[in-house]
Tab-separated table of C-alpha atoms in Angstrom:
chain	number	residue	atom	x	y	z
A	1	MET	CA	-0.461	0.082	-0.267
A	2	GLY	CA	3.143	2.424	0.930
A	3	ILE	CA	4.386	1.941	-3.044
A	4	LEU	CA	0.873	3.022	-4.197
A	5	LYS	CA	0.707	6.058	-1.625
A	6	LYS	CA	3.726	6.989	-3.435
A	7	PHE	CA	2.615	6.743	-7.018
A	8	PHE	CA	-0.461	8.126	-6.845
A	9	GLY	CA	0.331	11.261	-4.311
A	10	GLY	CA	-2.181	13.193	-3.118
A	11	LYS	CA	-3.576	13.753	-6.662
A	12	ALA	CA	-6.028	11.244	-6.961
A	13	SER	CA	-7.547	12.730	-3.254
A	14	ILE	CA	-10.952	13.835	-3.411
A	15	GLN	CA	-13.165	15.689	-0.624
A	16	GLN	CA	-16.247	14.698	0.429
A	17	LEU	CA	-19.229	17.452	0.156
A	18	PRO	CA	-19.810	19.088	3.190
A	19	VAL	CA	-23.678	18.130	5.534
A	20	GLY	CA	-24.958	20.758	7.757
A	21	THR	CA	-25.674	24.208	9.120
A	22	ILE	CA	-22.969	27.160	9.689
A	23	THR	CA	-23.618	30.478	11.744
A	24	VAL	CA	-21.631	32.717	10.573
A	25	ASP	CA	-21.160	36.862	11.844
A	26	ARG	CA	-21.063	39.899	9.749
A	27	GLN	CA	-16.846	39.404	10.432
A	28	GLY	CA	-17.591	35.927	8.376
A	29	ASN	CA	-16.213	34.075	11.407
A	30	ILE	CA	-17.551	30.865	12.120
A	31	VAL	CA	-20.259	30.928	15.771
A	32	ALA	CA	-21.689	27.799	15.115
A	33	SER	CA	-21.430	24.590	12.832
A	34	THR	CA	-22.736	21.207	12.438
A	35	VAL	CA	-20.696	20.058	9.998
A	36	SER	CA	-18.213	17.297	10.283
A	37	SER	CA	-14.742	17.974	11.992
A	38	ALA	CA	-13.367	16.176	9.241
A	39	PHE	CA	-13.994	18.507	6.842
A	40	PRO	CA	-11.190	21.212	6.357
A	41	ARG	CA	-12.054	24.167	8.600
A	42	ALA	CA	-10.632	26.789	6.202
A	43	LEU	CA	-12.698	25.774	3.522
A	44	LEU	CA	-15.875	26.135	5.637
A	45	GLN	CA	-14.149	29.734	6.068
A	46	THR	CA	-14.040	30.514	2.441
A	47	ILE	CA	-17.636	29.434	1.863
A	48	ALA	CA	-18.819	32.503	4.283
A	49	ALA	CA	-16.390	34.561	3.527
A	50	ASP	CA	-18.044	34.180	0.022
A	51	VAL	CA	-21.505	34.333	0.528
A	52	LEU	CA	-20.769	37.053	3.021
A	53	GLU	CA	-19.283	39.401	0.533
A	54	LEU	CA	-22.250	38.569	-2.207
A	55	LEU	CA	-24.816	39.810	0.232
A	56	LYS	CA	-22.811	42.875	0.665
A	57	GLU	CA	-22.410	43.667	-2.637
A	58	ALA	CA	-25.972	42.981	-3.545
A	59	ARG	CA	-26.703	45.055	-0.516
A	60	ALA	CA	-24.269	47.864	-1.770
A	61	VAL	CA	-26.295	48.057	-5.301
A	62	GLN	CA	-29.418	48.799	-3.684
A	63	MET	CA	-30.378	45.238	-3.922
A	64	PRO	CA	-30.416	43.611	-0.225
A	65	LEU	CA	-31.322	39.690	-0.279
A	66	SER	CA	-32.695	37.954	2.224
A	67	GLU	CA	-31.839	34.418	0.733
A	68	VAL	CA	-29.288	33.349	-1.365
A	69	SER	CA	-29.132	29.812	-3.382
A	70	LEU	CA	-26.056	28.344	-4.610
A	71	HIS	CA	-27.307	24.625	-6.953
A	72	PHE	CA	-24.156	23.320	-7.908
A	73	VAL	CA	-24.649	19.696	-9.426
A	74	SER	CA	-23.728	17.988	-6.389
A	75	LEU	CA	-24.107	20.715	-3.634
A	76	ARG	CA	-26.689	23.548	-2.775
A	77	ILE	CA	-25.713	26.111	-0.498
A	78	THR	CA	-28.381	27.752	1.045
A	79	VAL	CA	-28.077	31.410	2.637
A	80	ARG	CA	-29.947	33.544	4.797
A	81	GLU	CA	-29.170	37.092	5.796
A	82	LEU	CA	-28.939	37.542	9.586
A	83	ARG	CA	-28.120	40.615	10.797
A	84	GLY	CA	-25.151	41.274	8.924
A	85	GLY	CA	-24.335	37.819	9.284
A	86	ALA	CA	-25.891	34.376	7.218
A	87	ILE	CA	-27.050	31.099	8.363
A	88	ILE	CA	-25.551	28.696	5.574
A	89	PHE	CA	-27.202	25.227	4.906
A	90	LEU	CA	-25.081	22.890	3.355
A	91	SER	CA	-26.867	19.823	1.675
A	92	PRO	CA	-25.443	17.508	-1.019
A	93	GLN	CA	-27.827	16.811	-3.815
A	94	THR	CA	-26.200	13.612	-4.656
A	95	ALA	CA	-27.781	10.128	-5.866
A	96	PRO	CA	-30.197	8.781	-3.163
A	97	ASN	CA	-28.087	5.713	-0.786
A	98	LYS	CA	-28.662	2.241	-1.889
A	99	SER	CA	-30.438	1.944	2.006
A	100	ALA	CA	-32.945	4.242	1.366
A	101	ARG	CA	-34.028	3.098	-2.258
A	102	PRO	CA	-37.333	1.265	-2.156
B	1	MET	CA	-0.596	-0.795	-35.356
B	2	GLU	CA	-4.065	-1.002	-33.920
B	3	THR	CA	-4.546	0.759	-30.994
B	4	ARG	CA	-6.632	-0.831	-28.167
B	5	HIS	CA	-8.707	1.183	-26.423
B	6	LYS	CA	-9.134	1.198	-22.842
B	7	ILE	CA	-11.923	0.900	-21.106
B	8	LEU	CA	-12.696	2.020	-17.271
B	9	ILE	CA	-15.849	0.522	-15.352
B	10	LEU	CA	-16.628	1.616	-12.342
B	11	ASP	CA	-19.204	0.286	-9.870
B	12	ASP	CA	-19.357	-1.096	-6.153
B	13	ASP	CA	-20.445	-4.049	-6.722
B	14	ALA	CA	-18.350	-6.517	-7.864
B	15	GLU	CA	-20.532	-8.898	-9.590
B	16	TRP	CA	-21.522	-6.959	-11.860
B	17	LEU	CA	-17.909	-5.519	-12.120
B	18	ALA	CA	-17.324	-8.998	-13.734
B	19	LEU	CA	-20.147	-8.748	-15.651
B	20	CYS	CA	-19.467	-6.068	-17.098
B	21	ARG	CA	-15.920	-7.283	-17.999
B	22	ASP	CA	-17.115	-10.302	-19.815
B	23	GLN	CA	-20.063	-8.119	-22.021
B	24	LEU	CA	-17.412	-5.894	-23.168
B	25	THR	CA	-14.287	-8.260	-23.902
B	26	THR	CA	-16.788	-9.334	-26.714
B	27	LEU	CA	-16.174	-5.666	-28.736
B	28	PRO	CA	-14.810	-5.991	-31.706
B	29	SER	CA	-11.796	-3.689	-31.027
B	30	HIS	CA	-10.991	-5.996	-28.142
B	31	PRO	CA	-10.291	-3.346	-25.721
B	32	ASP	CA	-8.598	-3.078	-22.371
B	33	ILE	CA	-11.626	-3.359	-19.536
B	34	LEU	CA	-10.194	-2.035	-16.251
B	35	THR	CA	-12.263	-1.810	-13.317
B	36	ALA	CA	-12.981	-0.168	-9.759
B	37	ASN	CA	-15.131	0.114	-7.015
B	38	ASN	CA	-14.865	3.076	-5.951
B	39	ALA	CA	-14.463	6.679	-7.137
B	40	LYS	CA	-10.904	7.075	-5.207
B	41	ARG	CA	-9.590	3.990	-6.907
B	42	ALA	CA	-10.902	5.152	-10.415
B	43	LEU	CA	-9.545	8.158	-10.245
B	44	ALA	CA	-6.013	6.805	-9.507
B	45	LEU	CA	-6.444	4.631	-12.660
B	46	LEU	CA	-7.266	7.723	-14.436
B	47	GLU	CA	-4.157	9.349	-13.173
B	48	THR	CA	-2.139	6.503	-14.676
B	49	GLU	CA	-3.505	4.684	-17.714
B	50	GLU	CA	-4.743	6.737	-21.057
B	51	VAL	CA	-8.348	5.275	-20.557
B	52	ARG	CA	-10.847	6.385	-24.019
B	53	LEU	CA	-13.602	5.547	-22.453
B	54	LEU	CA	-15.335	5.653	-18.566
B	55	ILE	CA	-18.672	3.541	-17.404
B	56	SER	CA	-19.975	4.785	-14.302
B	57	ASP	CA	-22.851	3.500	-11.467
B	58	LEU	CA	-24.761	6.364	-10.236
B	59	VAL	CA	-25.367	5.210	-6.788
B	60	MET	CA	-22.175	4.245	-4.999
B	61	PRO	CA	-21.215	5.091	-1.203
B	62	ARG	CA	-18.904	7.715	-0.240
B	63	ILE	CA	-18.523	10.049	-3.920
B	64	ASP	CA	-21.633	8.829	-5.758
B	65	GLY	CA	-21.404	8.980	-9.733
B	66	LEU	CA	-22.683	12.310	-9.921
B	67	GLN	CA	-20.009	13.995	-8.261
B	68	MET	CA	-17.592	11.793	-10.181
B	69	ILE	CA	-18.739	12.658	-13.046
B	70	ALA	CA	-18.162	16.143	-12.609
B	71	ILE	CA	-15.061	15.521	-11.303
B	72	VAL	CA	-13.914	14.045	-14.053
B	73	ARG	CA	-15.582	15.866	-17.127
B	74	ARG	CA	-13.291	18.547	-15.059
B	75	ARG	CA	-9.867	16.494	-14.830
B	76	PHE	CA	-10.194	14.314	-17.986
B	77	PRO	CA	-12.392	16.424	-20.235
B	78	GLY	CA	-10.865	14.227	-23.688
B	79	ILE	CA	-12.525	11.216	-21.558
B	80	ARG	CA	-15.956	9.483	-23.263
B	81	MET	CA	-18.351	8.812	-20.099
B	82	VAL	CA	-21.570	6.614	-19.994
B	83	VAL	CA	-23.479	6.270	-17.303
B	84	LEU	CA	-24.788	2.926	-16.497
B	85	SER	CA	-27.264	2.636	-13.357
B	86	GLY	CA	-30.141	1.277	-12.061
B	87	MET	CA	-32.058	4.721	-11.408
B	88	GLU	CA	-34.783	5.129	-13.402
B	89	GLU	CA	-36.220	8.244	-12.535
B	90	GLU	CA	-36.290	10.733	-15.380
B	91	GLU	CA	-34.685	13.238	-12.851
B	92	TYR	CA	-30.598	11.668	-12.924
B	93	ARG	CA	-30.678	10.831	-16.796
B	94	SER	CA	-31.154	14.411	-16.889
B	95	ARG	CA	-28.618	15.837	-14.912
B	96	ALA	CA	-26.004	12.889	-16.010
B	97	TYR	CA	-26.808	14.468	-19.355
B	98	ALA	CA	-26.521	18.011	-17.963
B	99	LEU	CA	-22.769	17.000	-16.845
B	100	GLY	CA	-21.642	15.827	-20.671
B	101	VAL	CA	-22.132	12.266	-20.631
B	102	ASP	CA	-22.387	10.354	-23.705
B	103	LEU	CA	-24.909	8.287	-22.481
B	104	PHE	CA	-26.873	6.945	-20.273
B	105	TRP	CA	-28.047	3.205	-20.278
B	106	LEU	CA	-30.197	1.461	-17.435
B	107	LYS	CA	-28.670	-1.618	-15.846
B	108	THR	CA	-31.949	-3.393	-16.485
B	109	GLU	CA	-31.642	-2.794	-20.347
B	110	MET	CA	-28.391	-3.221	-21.061
B	111	GLN	CA	-28.657	-6.892	-19.313
B	112	ARG	CA	-31.808	-7.210	-22.118
B	113	ASN	CA	-30.639	-5.461	-24.994
B	114	GLY	CA	-26.685	-6.656	-24.385
B	115	LYS	CA	-26.042	-6.089	-28.354
B	116	LEU	CA	-27.164	-2.799	-28.850
B	117	PHE	CA	-25.582	-1.951	-25.611
B	118	CYS	CA	-22.218	-3.414	-26.774
B	119	GLU	CA	-22.467	-1.220	-30.547
B	120	CYS	CA	-23.101	1.964	-28.633
B	121	ILE	CA	-20.242	1.424	-26.632
B	122	GLU	CA	-17.874	0.188	-30.009
B	123	SER	CA	-19.118	3.218	-31.621
B	124	LEU	CA	-17.979	5.442	-28.758
B	125	LEU	CA	-14.683	3.839	-28.724
B	126	GLY	CA	-14.613	4.621	-32.348
B	127	GLN	CA	-15.195	8.559	-32.617
B	128	SER	CA	-13.063	11.246	-32.977
B	129	ASP	CA	-12.242	13.207	-30.776
B	130	ARG	CA	-14.668	15.459	-28.520
B	131	ASP	CA	-13.523	18.764	-30.561
B	132	ASN	CA	-14.283	17.916	-33.812
B	133	ASP	CA	-18.078	16.357	-33.411
B	134	THR	CA	-20.594	18.563	-34.527
B	135	GLY	CA	-24.527	16.939	-35.107
B	136	PHE	CA	-26.925	15.490	-33.124
B	137	ARG	CA	-26.654	13.138	-30.669
B	138	GLY	CA	-27.374	9.584	-32.111
B	139	VAL	CA	-26.518	10.476	-35.524
B	140	GLN	CA	-22.895	11.613	-35.970
B	141	SER	CA	-22.299	14.470	-38.034
B	142	LYS	CA	-25.233	15.168	-39.667
B	143	SER	CA	-27.085	17.717	-39.606
B	144	LEU	CA	-31.030	18.446	-38.637
B	145	MET	CA	-31.516	19.836	-42.004
B	146	ASP	CA	-30.075	15.835	-43.493
B	147	ILE	CA	-32.300	13.695	-40.197
B	148	ILE	CA	-35.532	15.612	-41.580
B	149	GLN	CA	-34.483	14.522	-45.120
B	150	MET	CA	-34.339	10.954	-44.018
B	151	GLU	CA	-37.383	10.938	-42.551
B	152	CYS	CA	-39.237	12.553	-45.561
B	153	LEU	CA	-37.106	10.770	-47.781
B	154	SER	CA	-38.041	7.171	-45.713
B	155	ARG	CA	-41.868	8.170	-45.756
B	156	SER	CA	-42.152	7.859	-42.467
B	157	SER	CA	-44.652	9.083	-39.813
B	158	THR	CA	-43.142	10.268	-36.378
B	159	VAL	CA	-42.452	12.701	-34.608
B	160	LEU	CA	-39.893	14.377	-33.764
B	161	ARG	CA	-38.786	15.603	-30.481
B	162	ILE	CA	-35.733	18.141	-30.602
B	163	THR	CA	-34.388	19.442	-27.388
B	164	ARG	CA	-31.297	21.990	-27.203
B	165	GLY	CA	-30.430	23.010	-23.937
B	166	PRO	CA	-33.698	23.739	-22.517
B	167	LEU	CA	-35.514	24.366	-25.348
B	168	VAL	CA	-37.671	21.389	-26.949
B	169	ALA	CA	-39.060	21.462	-30.237
B	170	ARG	CA	-41.649	18.889	-32.285
B	171	LEU	CA	-41.503	18.210	-35.360
B	172	TRP	CA	-44.769	16.033	-36.958
B	173	ILE	CA	-43.985	13.722	-39.943
B	174	LEU	CA	-46.872	11.803	-41.607
B	175	ASP	CA	-46.161	9.893	-44.712
B	176	GLY	CA	-43.022	11.398	-45.420
B	177	GLU	CA	-44.770	14.947	-45.134
B	178	LEU	CA	-44.019	17.651	-43.039
B	179	ARG	CA	-47.306	19.016	-41.233
B	180	ASP	CA	-46.290	21.298	-38.578
B	181	ALA	CA	-43.827	22.206	-36.223
B	182	GLU	CA	-42.936	23.848	-32.744
B	183	CYS	CA	-40.112	25.748	-31.743
B	184	GLU	CA	-39.732	28.714	-29.287
B	185	GLY	CA	-43.468	29.249	-28.872
B	186	ALA	CA	-43.644	29.455	-33.087
B	187	ARG	CA	-45.386	27.046	-34.493
B	188	GLY	CA	-46.118	26.202	-38.885
B	189	GLU	CA	-43.001	27.806	-41.190
B	190	ALA	CA	-41.925	30.121	-38.449
B	191	ALA	CA	-40.793	27.040	-35.624
B	192	PHE	CA	-39.481	25.036	-38.750
B	193	GLN	CA	-36.852	27.976	-39.616
B	194	ARG	CA	-35.843	28.463	-36.067
B	195	LEU	CA	-35.620	25.345	-35.673
B	196	LEU	CA	-33.213	24.690	-38.186
B	197	ALA	CA	-30.748	27.609	-37.176
B	198	TRP	CA	-30.282	24.904	-33.856
B	199	LYS	CA	-26.943	23.529	-34.247
B	200	THR	CA	-26.663	21.000	-31.809
B	201	GLY	CA	-28.776	19.201	-29.577
B	202	THR	CA	-30.433	15.473	-29.403
B	203	PHE	CA	-33.948	14.288	-30.753
B	204	GLU	CA	-35.810	10.802	-30.593
B	205	ASN	CA	-38.479	9.675	-32.412
B	206	LEU	CA	-42.335	9.666	-30.762
B	207	PRO	CA	-45.174	8.075	-31.782
B	208	PRO	CA	-47.124	9.963	-35.274
B	209	GLU	CA	-50.106	11.367	-33.964
B	210	ALA	CA	-51.897	11.146	-37.570
B	211	ASP	CA	-54.956	13.267	-36.120
B	212	ARG	CA	-52.308	16.329	-35.379
B	213	GLU	CA	-53.693	19.856	-37.052
B	214	ARG	CA	-51.763	20.623	-40.389
B	215	THR	CA	-50.255	24.303	-40.679
B	216	ILE	CA	-47.096	23.276	-42.872
B	217	PHE	CA	-48.650	23.085	-46.301
B	218	LYS	CA	-45.241	23.938	-48.412
B	219	PRO	CA	-43.066	20.891	-49.456
B	220	VAL	CA	-40.255	20.228	-47.469
B	221	ASN	CA	-37.558	20.263	-49.691
B	222	ALA	CA	-38.937	23.877	-50.902
B	223	LEU	CA	-38.932	24.410	-46.559
B	224	LEU	CA	-35.297	23.470	-46.616
B	225	LEU	CA	-34.102	25.390	-49.549
B	226	GLU	CA	-35.597	28.236	-47.886
B	227	SER	CA	-34.578	28.056	-44.864
B	228	ALA	CA	-30.472	27.951	-46.670
B	229	GLN	CA	-30.697	30.739	-48.324
B	230	THR	CA	-31.935	32.411	-44.872
B	231	MET	CA	-28.874	31.510	-43.142
B	232	ASP	CA	-26.633	32.356	-45.670
B	233	GLU	CA	-28.080	35.509	-45.511
B	234	THR	CA	-27.735	36.102	-42.574
B	235	ALA	CA	-23.996	34.492	-42.449
B	236	ASN	CA	-23.286	37.539	-45.033
B	237	PRO	CA	-25.389	40.427	-44.104
B	238	SER	CA	-24.807	43.948	-45.961
B	239	LEU	CA	-23.629	46.900	-44.033
B	240	ASP	CA	-27.721	48.395	-44.433
B	241	SER	CA	-29.535	45.899	-43.098
B	242	GLU	CA	-27.494	45.558	-39.848
B	243	GLU	CA	-28.806	48.584	-38.336
B	244	SER	CA	-32.297	46.675	-38.811
B	245	ASP	CA	-31.385	43.196	-37.777
B	246	LEU	CA	-30.070	44.927	-34.557
B	247	HIS	CA	-33.867	46.820	-33.860
B	248	ARG	CA	-35.240	43.204	-35.387
B	249	LYS	CA	-33.200	41.219	-32.281
B	250	THR	CA	-34.145	44.356	-29.519
B	251	MET	CA	-37.467	43.851	-30.097
B	252	TRP	CA	-37.192	40.082	-30.035
B	253	LYS	CA	-35.766	40.534	-27.098
B	254	LEU	CA	-38.197	42.325	-25.554
B	255	SER	CA	-41.276	40.074	-27.057
B	256	LEU	CA	-39.126	37.490	-24.908
B	257	ILE	CA	-39.471	38.949	-21.388
B	258	THR	CA	-43.034	40.595	-22.319
B	259	ARG	CA	-44.304	36.995	-22.910
B	260	GLU	CA	-42.595	34.815	-19.960
B	261	ARG	CA	-43.770	38.390	-17.284
B	262	ALA	CA	-40.062	38.456	-16.357
B	263	GLU	CA	-39.184	42.350	-15.355
B	264	PHE	CA	-35.652	42.365	-16.628
B	265	VAL	CA	-32.722	40.395	-18.286
B	266	VAL	CA	-29.649	41.481	-17.587
B	267	SER	CA	-27.172	39.365	-19.873
B	268	VAL	CA	-23.133	39.864	-19.410
B	269	PRO	CA	-19.805	38.371	-21.835
B	270	LEU	CA	-17.003	37.320	-19.305
B	271	ASP	CA	-15.280	38.840	-21.472
B	272	GLY	CA	-15.092	42.306	-20.649
B	273	THR	CA	-17.346	43.082	-23.850
B	274	GLU	CA	-20.140	45.716	-23.298
B	275	PRO	CA	-23.131	44.023	-20.879
B	276	GLU	CA	-26.426	44.287	-22.715
B	277	ALA	CA	-29.829	44.833	-20.383
B	278	LEU	CA	-33.387	45.500	-21.030
B	279	GLY	CA	-35.925	46.078	-18.582
B	280	THR	CA	-33.930	47.888	-16.239
B	281	GLN	CA	-31.923	51.107	-15.777
B	282	ASN	CA	-30.008	49.856	-13.825
B	283	MET	CA	-27.728	48.053	-15.526
B	284	ASP	CA	-24.427	49.698	-14.858
B	285	THR	CA	-25.247	48.473	-10.855
B	286	LEU	CA	-26.455	44.959	-11.848
B	287	ALA	CA	-23.698	43.794	-14.414
B	288	PRO	CA	-20.691	44.126	-11.999
B	289	TRP	CA	-22.134	42.828	-9.423
B	290	THR	CA	-23.860	39.454	-11.868
B	291	LYS	CA	-19.954	39.214	-13.267
B	292	HIS	CA	-18.585	38.473	-9.395
B	293	ALA	CA	-21.706	36.511	-8.384
B	294	ALA	CA	-21.167	34.137	-10.980
B	295	GLU	CA	-17.048	34.331	-10.433
B	296	ILE	CA	-17.680	33.697	-6.900
B	297	ALA	CA	-20.313	30.985	-7.194
B	298	GLN	CA	-18.209	29.303	-9.892
B	299	ARG	CA	-15.215	29.711	-7.879
B	300	LEU	CA	-16.680	27.955	-4.681
B	301	GLY	CA	-17.940	24.831	-7.097
B	302	GLU	CA	-14.341	23.902	-7.927
B	303	ARG	CA	-13.053	24.245	-4.534
B	304	LEU	CA	-15.760	22.047	-2.799
B	305	GLU	CA	-15.740	20.285	-5.801
B	306	ALA	CA	-19.292	19.868	-6.274
B	307	GLY	CA	-19.629	20.459	-9.968
B	308	PRO	CA	-20.850	23.001	-12.552
B	309	LEU	CA	-22.843	25.806	-11.430
B	310	SER	CA	-26.779	25.244	-12.170
B	311	HIS	CA	-28.128	28.595	-10.835
B	312	VAL	CA	-27.431	30.870	-7.871
B	313	GLY	CA	-31.570	32.091	-6.745
B	314	CYS	CA	-32.098	34.894	-4.667
B	315	VAL	CA	-34.847	36.301	-3.126
B	316	SER	CA	-35.162	40.100	-1.849
B	317	PRO	CA	-38.331	42.221	-0.421
B	318	GLU	CA	-38.961	43.600	-4.158
B	319	ARG	CA	-38.128	40.417	-6.766
B	320	GLN	CA	-36.797	37.470	-7.347
B	321	LEU	CA	-33.562	36.523	-8.974
B	322	ILE	CA	-31.915	33.960	-11.236
B	323	LEU	CA	-28.662	34.063	-11.845
B	324	LEU	CA	-27.551	31.818	-14.350
B	325	ALA	CA	-23.611	31.388	-16.317
B	326	ASN	CA	-22.050	29.223	-19.205
B	327	ASN	CA	-18.496	29.645	-20.921
B	328	THR	CA	-19.100	33.345	-22.296
B	329	HIS	CA	-22.013	35.098	-20.722
B	330	ALA	CA	-23.245	35.468	-16.639
B	331	PHE	CA	-27.660	36.214	-16.971
B	332	LEU	CA	-29.388	38.189	-14.023
B	333	LEU	CA	-33.012	37.433	-14.934
B	334	GLY	CA	-35.578	39.596	-12.316
B	335	TRP	CA	-38.805	38.241	-11.486
B	336	PRO	CA	-41.560	39.769	-9.364
B	337	PRO	CA	-41.776	38.153	-6.339
B	338	GLU	CA	-45.027	36.549	-6.199
B	339	SER	CA	-43.754	34.330	-9.134
B	340	GLU	CA	-44.413	31.051	-7.903
B	341	GLU	CA	-44.102	29.054	-11.749
B	342	ASN	CA	-41.306	27.181	-12.212
B	343	LEU	CA	-38.672	30.257	-11.981
B	344	LEU	CA	-35.515	28.174	-13.351
B	345	GLU	CA	-37.437	26.298	-16.073
B	346	LYS	CA	-38.472	29.084	-17.147
B	347	SER	CA	-35.409	31.381	-17.118
B	348	ARG	CA	-33.056	28.415	-18.567
B	349	GLN	CA	-35.740	28.742	-21.829
B	350	LEU	CA	-35.081	32.786	-21.946
B	351	VAL	CA	-31.976	32.222	-21.926
B	352	ALA	CA	-31.315	29.609	-24.684
B	353	SER	CA	-34.136	31.782	-26.485
B	354	TRP	CA	-31.995	34.682	-25.775
B	355	GLU	CA	-28.757	33.263	-27.517
B	356	SER	CA	-29.871	31.993	-30.126
């Protein structure tokens, strides 16, 4: 197995999609999170910063948004404005688990 | 020396992998068959082997097929992809095709009609590079004109359903005669002319409808000739007609917005050229926001490996907004706050018509 790791290195690594909710304050600091601790904290911080930037820029062009949903093929990020901060829902949009199928 | 292509099959079911391997070894081109029972191993193989075709299941633990396809499409754009799944719901078929897979097969169909499946795989292995492909899925290198002529010459009775992204058009053919057409809100000859401007898409044959009201009375060859002349003129416009063309396009776009009951559309080219907006006075502020929002969303999607951006939906006290982005443009569509219909579908159709 060690040899395989040497050959393939980190190139083939893929991360799982985040699931859960994070609450961020107006500075982008994460106040609360239900996302697995295995998911990189830095990436959560990136999500928080990016969505706050979206909301802030919308306010700046006189278009205050109460909710934003980013729909990717495999993930939905729903953001609700929370007095300058935000609550962010992360929901993977994948095919259902085998155990959940009838 | 003849090249042996490599096929990688990804499925978490070991018995199914063995079955597929047995089936595909019978292909006339004798491809090398590689197998993987999880996405991580499949990606490792794709890094090291020159795989021509990936056949992937959809439902797998940890990383599922849709995410895998999105990753492969981005990292290995040249690889052809086939989904082989037990998921019968139309939603998964649409999502897979939206991600750019070449074929979607149900496992039950593959077992029932293994020969046809093998022929499709053989055909995919033999095709030239993706960049050179033109035409309609299923009939490579054939234009829509060719397909219609084929149906009419063979005196077919069918309904041709043609899809280009969110746009759907239909042609009713009875005993080799074109009787009716529907496309982008138009009907009859106007719809037929509009449809012939489509360069790519997918088509399928539906059962004929003998009692369909006839709206087209000209012979199909005469209509095709007229369309060809119109397309030639459009491709080589005279200077005098450019201004009136621009006016006509603007009126057409305005009528689209009015018909769909949208408030406004902002179209922002991603190459930095001049944006375009209809229905709003705030283009100067909305266009930069649209572009930046699309960039942020696409960047986030890439970092999270969540696949391509489908759309961004926004709610404000005054309206609902849908942001759509493709490789060349970002579009922001404003809708009244009380709109409850399928805004996403309407937005996609509006943008597709806008671009055409």
